[in-house]
XYZ file of C-alpha atoms in Angstrom:
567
model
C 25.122 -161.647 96.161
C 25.561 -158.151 94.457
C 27.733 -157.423 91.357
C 30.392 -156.294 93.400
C 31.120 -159.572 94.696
C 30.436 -161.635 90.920
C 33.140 -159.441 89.629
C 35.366 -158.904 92.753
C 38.664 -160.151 91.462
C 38.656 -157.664 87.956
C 42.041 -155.752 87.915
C 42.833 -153.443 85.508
C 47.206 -154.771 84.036
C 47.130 -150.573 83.256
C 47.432 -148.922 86.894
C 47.728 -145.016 87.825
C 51.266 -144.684 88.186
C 51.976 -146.045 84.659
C 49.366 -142.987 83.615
C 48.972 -140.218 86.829
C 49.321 -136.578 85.113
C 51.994 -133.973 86.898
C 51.115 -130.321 86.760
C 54.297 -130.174 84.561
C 53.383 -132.585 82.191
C 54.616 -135.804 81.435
C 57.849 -136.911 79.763
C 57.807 -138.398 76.193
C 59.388 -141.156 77.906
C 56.867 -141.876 80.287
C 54.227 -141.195 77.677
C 55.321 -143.798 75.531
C 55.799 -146.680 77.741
C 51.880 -145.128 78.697
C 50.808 -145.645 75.344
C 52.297 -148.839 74.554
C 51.391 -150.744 77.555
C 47.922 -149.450 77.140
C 48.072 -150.541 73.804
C 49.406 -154.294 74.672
C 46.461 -154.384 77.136
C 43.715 -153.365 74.993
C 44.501 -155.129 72.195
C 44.949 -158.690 74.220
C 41.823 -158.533 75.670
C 40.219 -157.369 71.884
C 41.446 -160.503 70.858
C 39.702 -162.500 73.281
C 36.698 -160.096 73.279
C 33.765 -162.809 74.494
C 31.217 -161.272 76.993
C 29.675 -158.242 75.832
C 27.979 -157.011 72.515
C 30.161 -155.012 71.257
C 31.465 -155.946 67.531
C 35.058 -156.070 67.373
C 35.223 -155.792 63.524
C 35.947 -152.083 62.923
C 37.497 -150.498 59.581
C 38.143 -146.914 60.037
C 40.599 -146.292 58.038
C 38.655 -143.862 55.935
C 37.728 -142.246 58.803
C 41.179 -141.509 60.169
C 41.574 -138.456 57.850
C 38.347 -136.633 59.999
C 39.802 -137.295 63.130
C 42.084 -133.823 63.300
C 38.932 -131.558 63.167
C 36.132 -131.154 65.844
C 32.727 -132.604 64.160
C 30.031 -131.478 66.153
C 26.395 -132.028 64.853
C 24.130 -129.914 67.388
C 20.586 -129.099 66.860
C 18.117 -131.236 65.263
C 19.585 -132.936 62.006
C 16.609 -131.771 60.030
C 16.273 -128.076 60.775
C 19.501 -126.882 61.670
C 20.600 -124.523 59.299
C 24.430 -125.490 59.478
C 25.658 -122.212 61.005
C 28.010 -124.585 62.379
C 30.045 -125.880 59.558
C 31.985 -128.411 60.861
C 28.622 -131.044 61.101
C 28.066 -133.916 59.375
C 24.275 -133.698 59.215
C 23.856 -134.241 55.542
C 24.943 -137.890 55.847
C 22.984 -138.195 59.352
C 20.319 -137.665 57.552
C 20.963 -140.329 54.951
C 22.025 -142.559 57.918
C 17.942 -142.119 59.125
C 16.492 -142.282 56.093
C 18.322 -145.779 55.787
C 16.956 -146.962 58.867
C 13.530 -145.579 58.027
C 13.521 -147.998 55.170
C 14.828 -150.945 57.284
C 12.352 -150.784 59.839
C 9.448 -150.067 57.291
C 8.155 -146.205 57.802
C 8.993 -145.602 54.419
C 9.250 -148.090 51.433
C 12.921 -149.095 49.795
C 12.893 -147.488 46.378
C 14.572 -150.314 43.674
C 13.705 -153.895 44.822
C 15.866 -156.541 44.733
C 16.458 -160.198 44.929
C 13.138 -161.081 43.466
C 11.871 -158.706 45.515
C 12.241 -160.999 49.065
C 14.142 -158.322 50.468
C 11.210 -156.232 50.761
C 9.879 -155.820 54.104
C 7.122 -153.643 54.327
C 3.786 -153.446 52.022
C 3.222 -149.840 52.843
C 4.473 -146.948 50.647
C 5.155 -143.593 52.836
C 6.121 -140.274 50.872
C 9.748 -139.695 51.670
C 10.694 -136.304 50.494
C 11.545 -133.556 53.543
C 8.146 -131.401 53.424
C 5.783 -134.804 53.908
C 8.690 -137.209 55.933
C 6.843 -139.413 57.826
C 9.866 -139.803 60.456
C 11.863 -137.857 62.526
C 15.302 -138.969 64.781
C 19.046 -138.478 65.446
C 22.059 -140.400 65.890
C 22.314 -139.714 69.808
C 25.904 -139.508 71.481
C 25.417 -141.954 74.138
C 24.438 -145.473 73.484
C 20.511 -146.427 74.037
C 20.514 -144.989 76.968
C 20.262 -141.568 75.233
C 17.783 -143.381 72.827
C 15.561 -144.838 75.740
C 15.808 -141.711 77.453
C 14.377 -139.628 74.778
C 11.270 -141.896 73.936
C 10.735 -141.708 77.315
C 10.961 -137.668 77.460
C 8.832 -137.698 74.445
C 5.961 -140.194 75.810
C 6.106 -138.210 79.241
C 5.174 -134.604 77.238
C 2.873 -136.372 74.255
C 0.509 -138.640 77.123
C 0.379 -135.441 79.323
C -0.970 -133.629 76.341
C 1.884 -131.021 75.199
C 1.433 -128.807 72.163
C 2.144 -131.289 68.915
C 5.384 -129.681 66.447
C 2.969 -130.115 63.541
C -0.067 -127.330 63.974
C -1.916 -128.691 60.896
C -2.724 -132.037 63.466
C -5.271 -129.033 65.286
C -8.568 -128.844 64.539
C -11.597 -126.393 65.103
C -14.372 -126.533 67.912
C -16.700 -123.915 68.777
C -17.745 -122.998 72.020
C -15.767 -123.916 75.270
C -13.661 -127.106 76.335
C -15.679 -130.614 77.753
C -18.938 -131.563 76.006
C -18.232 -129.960 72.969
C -14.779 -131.406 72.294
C -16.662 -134.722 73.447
C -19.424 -134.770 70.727
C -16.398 -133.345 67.884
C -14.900 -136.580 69.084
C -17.299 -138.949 68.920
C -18.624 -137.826 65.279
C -14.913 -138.773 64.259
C -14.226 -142.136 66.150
C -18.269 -143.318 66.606
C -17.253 -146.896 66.846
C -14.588 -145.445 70.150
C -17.203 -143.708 72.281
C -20.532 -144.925 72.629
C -22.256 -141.813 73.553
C -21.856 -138.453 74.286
C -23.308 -138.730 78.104
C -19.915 -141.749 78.133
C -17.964 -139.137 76.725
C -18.891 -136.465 79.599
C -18.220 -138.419 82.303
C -14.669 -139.588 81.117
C -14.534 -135.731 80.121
C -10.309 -135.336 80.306
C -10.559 -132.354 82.105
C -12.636 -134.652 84.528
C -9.891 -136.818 85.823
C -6.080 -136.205 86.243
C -5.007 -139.890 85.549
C -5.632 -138.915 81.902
C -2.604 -136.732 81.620
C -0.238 -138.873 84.290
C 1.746 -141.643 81.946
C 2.726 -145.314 83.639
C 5.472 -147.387 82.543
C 5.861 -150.792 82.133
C 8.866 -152.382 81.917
C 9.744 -156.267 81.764
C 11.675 -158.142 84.582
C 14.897 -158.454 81.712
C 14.732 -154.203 81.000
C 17.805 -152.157 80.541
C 18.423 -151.559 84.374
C 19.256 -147.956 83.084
C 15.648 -147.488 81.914
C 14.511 -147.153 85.319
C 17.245 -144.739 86.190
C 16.119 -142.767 83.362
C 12.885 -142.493 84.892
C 13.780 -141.842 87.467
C 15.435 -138.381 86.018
C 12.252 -137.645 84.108
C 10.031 -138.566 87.364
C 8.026 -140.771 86.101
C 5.957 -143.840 87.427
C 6.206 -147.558 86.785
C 2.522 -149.575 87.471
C 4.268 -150.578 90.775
C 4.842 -147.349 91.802
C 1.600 -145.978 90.704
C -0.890 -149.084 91.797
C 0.920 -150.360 94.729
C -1.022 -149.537 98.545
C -3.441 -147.754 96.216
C -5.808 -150.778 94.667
C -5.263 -154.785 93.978
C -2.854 -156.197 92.151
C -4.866 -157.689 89.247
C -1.919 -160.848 89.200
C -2.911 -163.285 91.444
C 0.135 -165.395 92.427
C 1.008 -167.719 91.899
C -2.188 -168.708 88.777
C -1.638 -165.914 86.956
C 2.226 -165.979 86.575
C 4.890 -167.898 84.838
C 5.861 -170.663 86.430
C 9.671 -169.430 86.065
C 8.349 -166.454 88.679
C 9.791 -165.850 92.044
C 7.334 -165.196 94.603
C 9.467 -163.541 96.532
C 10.285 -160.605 94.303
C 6.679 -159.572 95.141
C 6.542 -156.262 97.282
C 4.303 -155.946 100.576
C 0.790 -155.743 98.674
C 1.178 -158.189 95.975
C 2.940 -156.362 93.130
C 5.727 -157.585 90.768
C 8.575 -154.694 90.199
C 7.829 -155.081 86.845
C 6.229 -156.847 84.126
C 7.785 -160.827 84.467
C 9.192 -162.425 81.809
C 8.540 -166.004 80.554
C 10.900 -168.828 80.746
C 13.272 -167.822 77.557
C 13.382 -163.970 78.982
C 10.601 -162.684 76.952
C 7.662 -160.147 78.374
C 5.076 -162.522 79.392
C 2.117 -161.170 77.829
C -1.206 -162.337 79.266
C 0.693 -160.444 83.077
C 1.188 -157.711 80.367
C -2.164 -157.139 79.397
C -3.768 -157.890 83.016
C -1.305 -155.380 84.679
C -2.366 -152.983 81.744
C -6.315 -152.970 82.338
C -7.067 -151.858 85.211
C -5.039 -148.645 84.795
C -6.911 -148.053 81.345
C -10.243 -148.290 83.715
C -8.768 -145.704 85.878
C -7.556 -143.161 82.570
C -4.142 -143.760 82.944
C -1.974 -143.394 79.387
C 0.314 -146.135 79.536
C 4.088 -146.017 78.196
C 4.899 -149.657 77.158
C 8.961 -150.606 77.029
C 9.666 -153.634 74.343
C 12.553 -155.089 74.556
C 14.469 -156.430 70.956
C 17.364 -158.583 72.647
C 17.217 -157.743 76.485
C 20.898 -156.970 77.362
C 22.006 -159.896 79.644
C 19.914 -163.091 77.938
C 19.370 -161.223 74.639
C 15.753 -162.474 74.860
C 13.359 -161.032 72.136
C 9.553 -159.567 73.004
C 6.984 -160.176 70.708
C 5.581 -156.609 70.292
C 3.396 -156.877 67.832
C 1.386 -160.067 69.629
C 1.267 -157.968 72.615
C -0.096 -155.098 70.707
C -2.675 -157.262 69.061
C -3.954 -157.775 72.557
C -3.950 -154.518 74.082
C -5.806 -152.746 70.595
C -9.069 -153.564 71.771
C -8.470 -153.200 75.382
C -7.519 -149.754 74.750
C -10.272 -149.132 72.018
C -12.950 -150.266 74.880
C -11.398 -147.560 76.776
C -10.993 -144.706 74.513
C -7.664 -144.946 75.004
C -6.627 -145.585 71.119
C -7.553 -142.162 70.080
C -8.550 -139.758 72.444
C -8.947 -135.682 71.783
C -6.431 -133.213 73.714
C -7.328 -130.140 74.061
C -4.990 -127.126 72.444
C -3.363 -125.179 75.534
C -2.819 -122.048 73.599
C -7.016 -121.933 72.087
C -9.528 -123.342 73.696
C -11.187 -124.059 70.688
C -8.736 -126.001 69.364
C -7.625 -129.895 69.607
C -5.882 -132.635 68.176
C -6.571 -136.354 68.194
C -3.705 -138.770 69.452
C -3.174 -141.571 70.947
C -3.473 -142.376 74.712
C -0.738 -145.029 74.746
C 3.184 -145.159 73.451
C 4.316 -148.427 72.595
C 8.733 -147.475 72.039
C 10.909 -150.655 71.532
C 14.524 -150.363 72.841
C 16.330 -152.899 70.538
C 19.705 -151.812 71.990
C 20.938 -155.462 71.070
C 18.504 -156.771 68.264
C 17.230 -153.886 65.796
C 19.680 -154.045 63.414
C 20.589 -158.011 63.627
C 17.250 -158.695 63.721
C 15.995 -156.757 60.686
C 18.375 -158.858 59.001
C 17.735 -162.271 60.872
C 14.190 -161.599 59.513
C 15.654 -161.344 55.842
C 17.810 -164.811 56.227
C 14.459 -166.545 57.863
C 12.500 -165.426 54.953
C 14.633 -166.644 51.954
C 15.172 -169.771 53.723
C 18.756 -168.976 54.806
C 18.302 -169.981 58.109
C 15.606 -171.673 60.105
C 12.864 -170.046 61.824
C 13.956 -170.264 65.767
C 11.135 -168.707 67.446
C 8.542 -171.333 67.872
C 6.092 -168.255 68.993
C 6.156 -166.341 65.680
C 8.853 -163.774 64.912
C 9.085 -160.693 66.906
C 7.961 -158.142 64.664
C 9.349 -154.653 66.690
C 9.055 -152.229 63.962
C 7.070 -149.330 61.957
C 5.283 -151.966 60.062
C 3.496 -152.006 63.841
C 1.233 -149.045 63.351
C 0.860 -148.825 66.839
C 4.884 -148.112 67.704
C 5.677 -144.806 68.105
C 9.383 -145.038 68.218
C 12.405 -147.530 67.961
C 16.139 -146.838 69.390
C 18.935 -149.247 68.764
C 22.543 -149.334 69.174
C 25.402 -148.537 66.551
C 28.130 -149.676 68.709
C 27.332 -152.793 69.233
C 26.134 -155.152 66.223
C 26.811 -152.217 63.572
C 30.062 -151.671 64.790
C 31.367 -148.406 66.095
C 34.489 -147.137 68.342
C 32.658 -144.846 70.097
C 29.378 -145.037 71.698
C 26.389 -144.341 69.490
C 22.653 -145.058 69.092
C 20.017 -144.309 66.605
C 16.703 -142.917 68.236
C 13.388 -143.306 65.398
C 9.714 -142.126 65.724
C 6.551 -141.260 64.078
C 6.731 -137.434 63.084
C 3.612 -137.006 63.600
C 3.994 -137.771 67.305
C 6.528 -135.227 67.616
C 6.196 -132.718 70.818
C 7.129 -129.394 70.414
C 10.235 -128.546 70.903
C 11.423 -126.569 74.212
C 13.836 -124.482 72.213
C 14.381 -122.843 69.334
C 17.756 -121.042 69.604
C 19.142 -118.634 66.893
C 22.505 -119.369 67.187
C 22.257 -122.835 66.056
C 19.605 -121.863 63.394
C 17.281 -124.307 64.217
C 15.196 -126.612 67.093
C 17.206 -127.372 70.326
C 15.347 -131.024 70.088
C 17.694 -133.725 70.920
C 19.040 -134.462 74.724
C 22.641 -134.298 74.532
C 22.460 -130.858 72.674
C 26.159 -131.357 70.891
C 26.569 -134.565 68.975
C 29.340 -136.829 68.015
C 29.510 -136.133 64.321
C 32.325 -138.781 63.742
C 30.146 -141.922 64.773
C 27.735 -140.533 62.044
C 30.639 -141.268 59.755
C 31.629 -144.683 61.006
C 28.012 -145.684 60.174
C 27.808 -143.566 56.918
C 31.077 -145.406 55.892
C 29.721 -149.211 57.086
C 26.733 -148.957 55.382
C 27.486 -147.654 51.819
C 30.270 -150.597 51.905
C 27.438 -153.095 52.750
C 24.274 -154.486 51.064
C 21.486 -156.069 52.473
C 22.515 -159.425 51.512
C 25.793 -158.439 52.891
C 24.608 -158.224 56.070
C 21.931 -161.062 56.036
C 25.352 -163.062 55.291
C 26.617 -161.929 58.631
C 23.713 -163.136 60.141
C 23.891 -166.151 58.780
C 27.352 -167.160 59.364
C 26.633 -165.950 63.375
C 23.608 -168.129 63.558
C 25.821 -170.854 62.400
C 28.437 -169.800 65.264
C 25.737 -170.108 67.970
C 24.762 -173.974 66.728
C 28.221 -174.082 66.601
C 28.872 -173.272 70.046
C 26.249 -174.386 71.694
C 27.264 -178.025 70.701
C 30.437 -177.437 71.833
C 29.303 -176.360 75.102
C 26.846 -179.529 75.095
C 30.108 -181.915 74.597
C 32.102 -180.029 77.262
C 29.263 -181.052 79.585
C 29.198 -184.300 78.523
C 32.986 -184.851 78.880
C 33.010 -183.251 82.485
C 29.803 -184.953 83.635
C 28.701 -181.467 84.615
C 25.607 -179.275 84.329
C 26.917 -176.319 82.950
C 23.401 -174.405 83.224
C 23.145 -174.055 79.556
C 20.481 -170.912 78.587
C 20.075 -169.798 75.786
C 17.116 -167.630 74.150
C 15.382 -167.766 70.317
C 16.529 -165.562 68.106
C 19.871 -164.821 70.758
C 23.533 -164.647 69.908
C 23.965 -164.888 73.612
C 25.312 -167.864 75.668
C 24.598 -168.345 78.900
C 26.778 -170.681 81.401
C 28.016 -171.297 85.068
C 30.652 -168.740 85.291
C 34.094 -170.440 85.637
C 37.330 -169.224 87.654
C 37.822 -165.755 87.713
C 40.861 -165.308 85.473
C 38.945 -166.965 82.293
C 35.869 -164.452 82.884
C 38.960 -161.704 82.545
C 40.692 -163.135 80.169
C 37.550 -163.276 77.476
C 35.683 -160.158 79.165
C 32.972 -161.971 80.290
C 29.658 -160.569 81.485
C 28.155 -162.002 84.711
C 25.443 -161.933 86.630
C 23.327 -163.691 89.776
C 20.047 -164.821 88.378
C 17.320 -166.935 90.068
C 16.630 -170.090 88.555
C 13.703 -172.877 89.301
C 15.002 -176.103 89.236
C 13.959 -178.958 88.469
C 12.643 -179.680 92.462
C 10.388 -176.422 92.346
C 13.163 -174.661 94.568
C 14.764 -171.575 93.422
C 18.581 -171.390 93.237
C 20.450 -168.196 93.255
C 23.280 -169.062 90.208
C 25.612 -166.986 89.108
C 25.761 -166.865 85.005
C 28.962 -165.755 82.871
C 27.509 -165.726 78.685
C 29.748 -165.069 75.475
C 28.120 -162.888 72.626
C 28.357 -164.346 68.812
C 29.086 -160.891 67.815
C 30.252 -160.770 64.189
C 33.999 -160.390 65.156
C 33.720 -163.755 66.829
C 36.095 -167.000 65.048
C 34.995 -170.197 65.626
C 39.185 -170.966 66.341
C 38.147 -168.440 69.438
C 35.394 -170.611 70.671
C 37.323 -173.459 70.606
C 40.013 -171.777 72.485
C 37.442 -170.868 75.521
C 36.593 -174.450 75.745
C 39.438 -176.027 75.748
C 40.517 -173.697 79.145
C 37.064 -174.599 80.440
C 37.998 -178.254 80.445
C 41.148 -177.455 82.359
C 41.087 -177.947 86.680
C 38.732 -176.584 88.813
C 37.214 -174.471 85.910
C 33.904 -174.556 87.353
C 34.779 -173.575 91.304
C 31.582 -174.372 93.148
C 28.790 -171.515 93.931
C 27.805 -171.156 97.886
């Protein structure tokens, strides 16, 4: 069953003759009726706004004023020059530096709250000549964010010149043994000897420069068709009909794992998930190996709140793992050799680790705060799921402002290391400054949404909102527990650690429009061993969300033939 068939009955109450355009325009007649019953529709499903994770709770009203004037924020937000006036880079800029503080590459300046607030023990200089970070506020959602990490570990793993040229340093002589012995005076404890060195020689073997991605089962499906754009390889891809899968199934998979999403020589898709939705990480690190043994630079995809369960990796006890897997191979630093002098290099790393926390990096920066002054109880029974800069193996972070934050329009903030930073492909005058982001023009006006949000909120501000939605999704989920009860019905309850997501049989098609439900076909093992294809509907606890609405939901699930039975 495709998606096409889970949401075959959606019809839109606007159609095209209330809105088709004439090559004479439209009557002010026409284009209020147009207006208005656009309006009535929006807003009634806005009130029942269930399914996806977009917050509902907007204030713009400050914003309204910058709505007459085209913002546009090209060029990268910390060279432009500002030739274009009508920007709103300075408070970008304060937007990142924000988030730099949040997710711990730079250190807040003023504690507070007996300093429990505090979430990182490292202090990073923060003024523009040594900024340890560099991002932008992208104009798509994470897509844009995921896309660029992934442009950016493509060029950095395939060894493109670095933006900062103080990273080079001097060699004599020419390329290979040389840059070999350099390296191993620096790293000893990496590279065991200098006749190692020469036979993994980078010049010596192509895989060095060729990146492969892994990706869990629960990935953004649009991660892969960003990939696809940039051409680059998942493991599958890469290792399939060329050498063993190192997974045997089924011992070396969860038992939650379909066998049959195997391809003809043994290899999972992608990397599978445990039974909660999170990247199972002993397949992670088994997967990861034998591609290390061959050279290959791998590109690892975290997931913060996967987009249908809202499952959370564990990053950093993945990470933990690989470290000396990718010491052993001289894959944790490795020298790269300067294309424009051969007697020049830089050491980096062979490996980007970029977490796409679409869903979770903001509310879970927060849910971290509320766990640790004993606001709320500590739901993951693995550890928490640190994703962030406090990791000093993650290169870069990208989350969504549209969606927890809050924004009309579609918006993301993209983070990384500095350091890492490839050369940009442009430099164009008339923007008076580097060409580095995707979209090239920028929505300047979510900038302000965010700008606005966050000088009106504190920290504890926002660890309150986390609070009162963890208490929504214990609310909830009891509800849910007593609707099964009362119907004498398995409602296929899911429901991750750390989620504000739902999960539950989707019910007649007119309740999954009326509350904008998601849904999707997933496989499930039952209780028998057999695997049942189900399809899911879920409800997100975003912030906007009333427990009066909740209540409301149930009490139409408990009405006739609800639950319509699945062939």
């Amino acid at each position: 069953m495709n998606n096409s068939e889970v949401h075959r009955d959606y019809r839109p109450n606007v159609n095209i003759e209330d809105v088709r355009l004439s090559e004479h325009g439209v009557s002010l007649n026409k284009r209020r009726i147009a207006w208005n019953k656009l309006h009535r529709d929006l807003t009634s499903h806005q009130r029942g706004y269930l399914g996806f994770q977009a917050n509902q709770n907007l204030d713009c009203d400050r914003i309204k004023p910058f709505f007459d004037m085209a913002i546009n924020n090209f060029g990268d937000p910390f060279s432009a020059s500002g030739l274009n006036g009508t920007n709103t880079i300075v408070m970008e800029r304060a937007v990142l530096e924000y988030f730099a503080k949040l997710w711990g590459i730079i250190r807040p300046s003023q504690p507070s709250n007996g300093d429990k607030l505090w979430r990182t023990r490292q202090s990073y200089p923060s003024n523009e000549e040594e900024r340890a970070y560099w991002g932008y506020v992208t104009t798509m959602g994470c897509t844009e964010g995921n896309m660029y990490a992934f442009y950016t570990a493509r060029d950095y793993l395939a060894g493109m010149p670095l933006t900062d040229p103080n990273l080079l340093q001097d060699i004599s002589g020419e390329s290979g043994t040389e840059i070999n012995e350099t390296y191993r005076t620096l790293v000893p404890n990496h590279v065991p000897s200098a006749d190692v060195c020469t036979k993994r020689n980078l010049a010596a073997n192509p895989n060095n420069f060729t990146p492969v991605v892994f990706i869990s089962e629960e990935s953004y499906h649009g991660n892969l068709k960003a990939l696809h754009m940039l051409q680059m390889k998942t493991f599958r891809e890469i290792g399939s009909g060329h050498f063993p899968c190192p997974l045997e199934f089924p011992y070396d998979y969860p038992t939650c794992f379909n066998g049959e999403n195997l391809d003809k020589n043994g290899w999972p898709r992608a990397v599978p998930v445990d039974e909660v939705g999170a990247m199972n990480i002993p397949c992670l690190v088994k997967l990861v190996t034998p591609f290390l043994f061959r050279g290959y630079p791998p590109l690892i995809v975290f997931t913060s709140g996967t987009t249908f369960r809202g499952a959370y990796d564990n990053p950093k006890a993945a990470i933990d793992k690989l470290v000396p897997i990718l010491k052993e191979h001289n894959m944790y630093e490795r020298p790269v050799q300067s294309s424009v002098s051969p007697t020049k290099f830089d050491v980096r790393s062979g490996f980007w680790f970029h977490i796409d926390g679409a869903s979770g990096g903001g509310q879970l920066a927060f849910l971290e705060m509320a766990m640790n002054q004993g606001l709320v109880e500590d739901s993951f029974p693995d550890g928490f799921p640190l994703f962030d800069f406090r990791i000093p193996e993650v290169k870069s972070i990208a989350t969504s402002l549209h969606k927890w934050f809050g924004c009309p329009f579609p918006a993301a903030l993209f983070m990384m290391r500095k350091m890492d930073q490839v050369k940009p492909f442009e430099n164009p005058s008339f923007i008076g400054g580097n060409d580095s982001t995707v979209s090239g023009s920028r929505n300047g006006h979510s900038v302000l949404v965010l700008w606005d949000l966050l000088s009106r909120k504190s920290y504890n501000d926002l660890v309150e909102i986390v609070v009162r939605e963890e208490a929504m999704v214990t609310f909830s989920l009891g509800k849910f527990r007593d609707l099964e009860r009362d119907l004498k019905l398995d409602l296929w309850l899911l429901h991750s650690p750390g989620s504000l997501f739902i999960l539950f049989k989707q019910p007649r098609q007119d309740i999954v429009r009326r509350y904008s439900l998601a849904s999707k076909a997933l496989n499930v093992k039952t209780p028998d061993g057999e695997f049942e294809r189900r399809i899911y509907s879920r409800i997100c606890l975003m912030p906007h969300v009333t427990a009066d609405l909740i209540l409301q939901l149930i009490e139409e699930l408990r009405t006739p033939s609800a639950f319509p039975n699945q062939q």
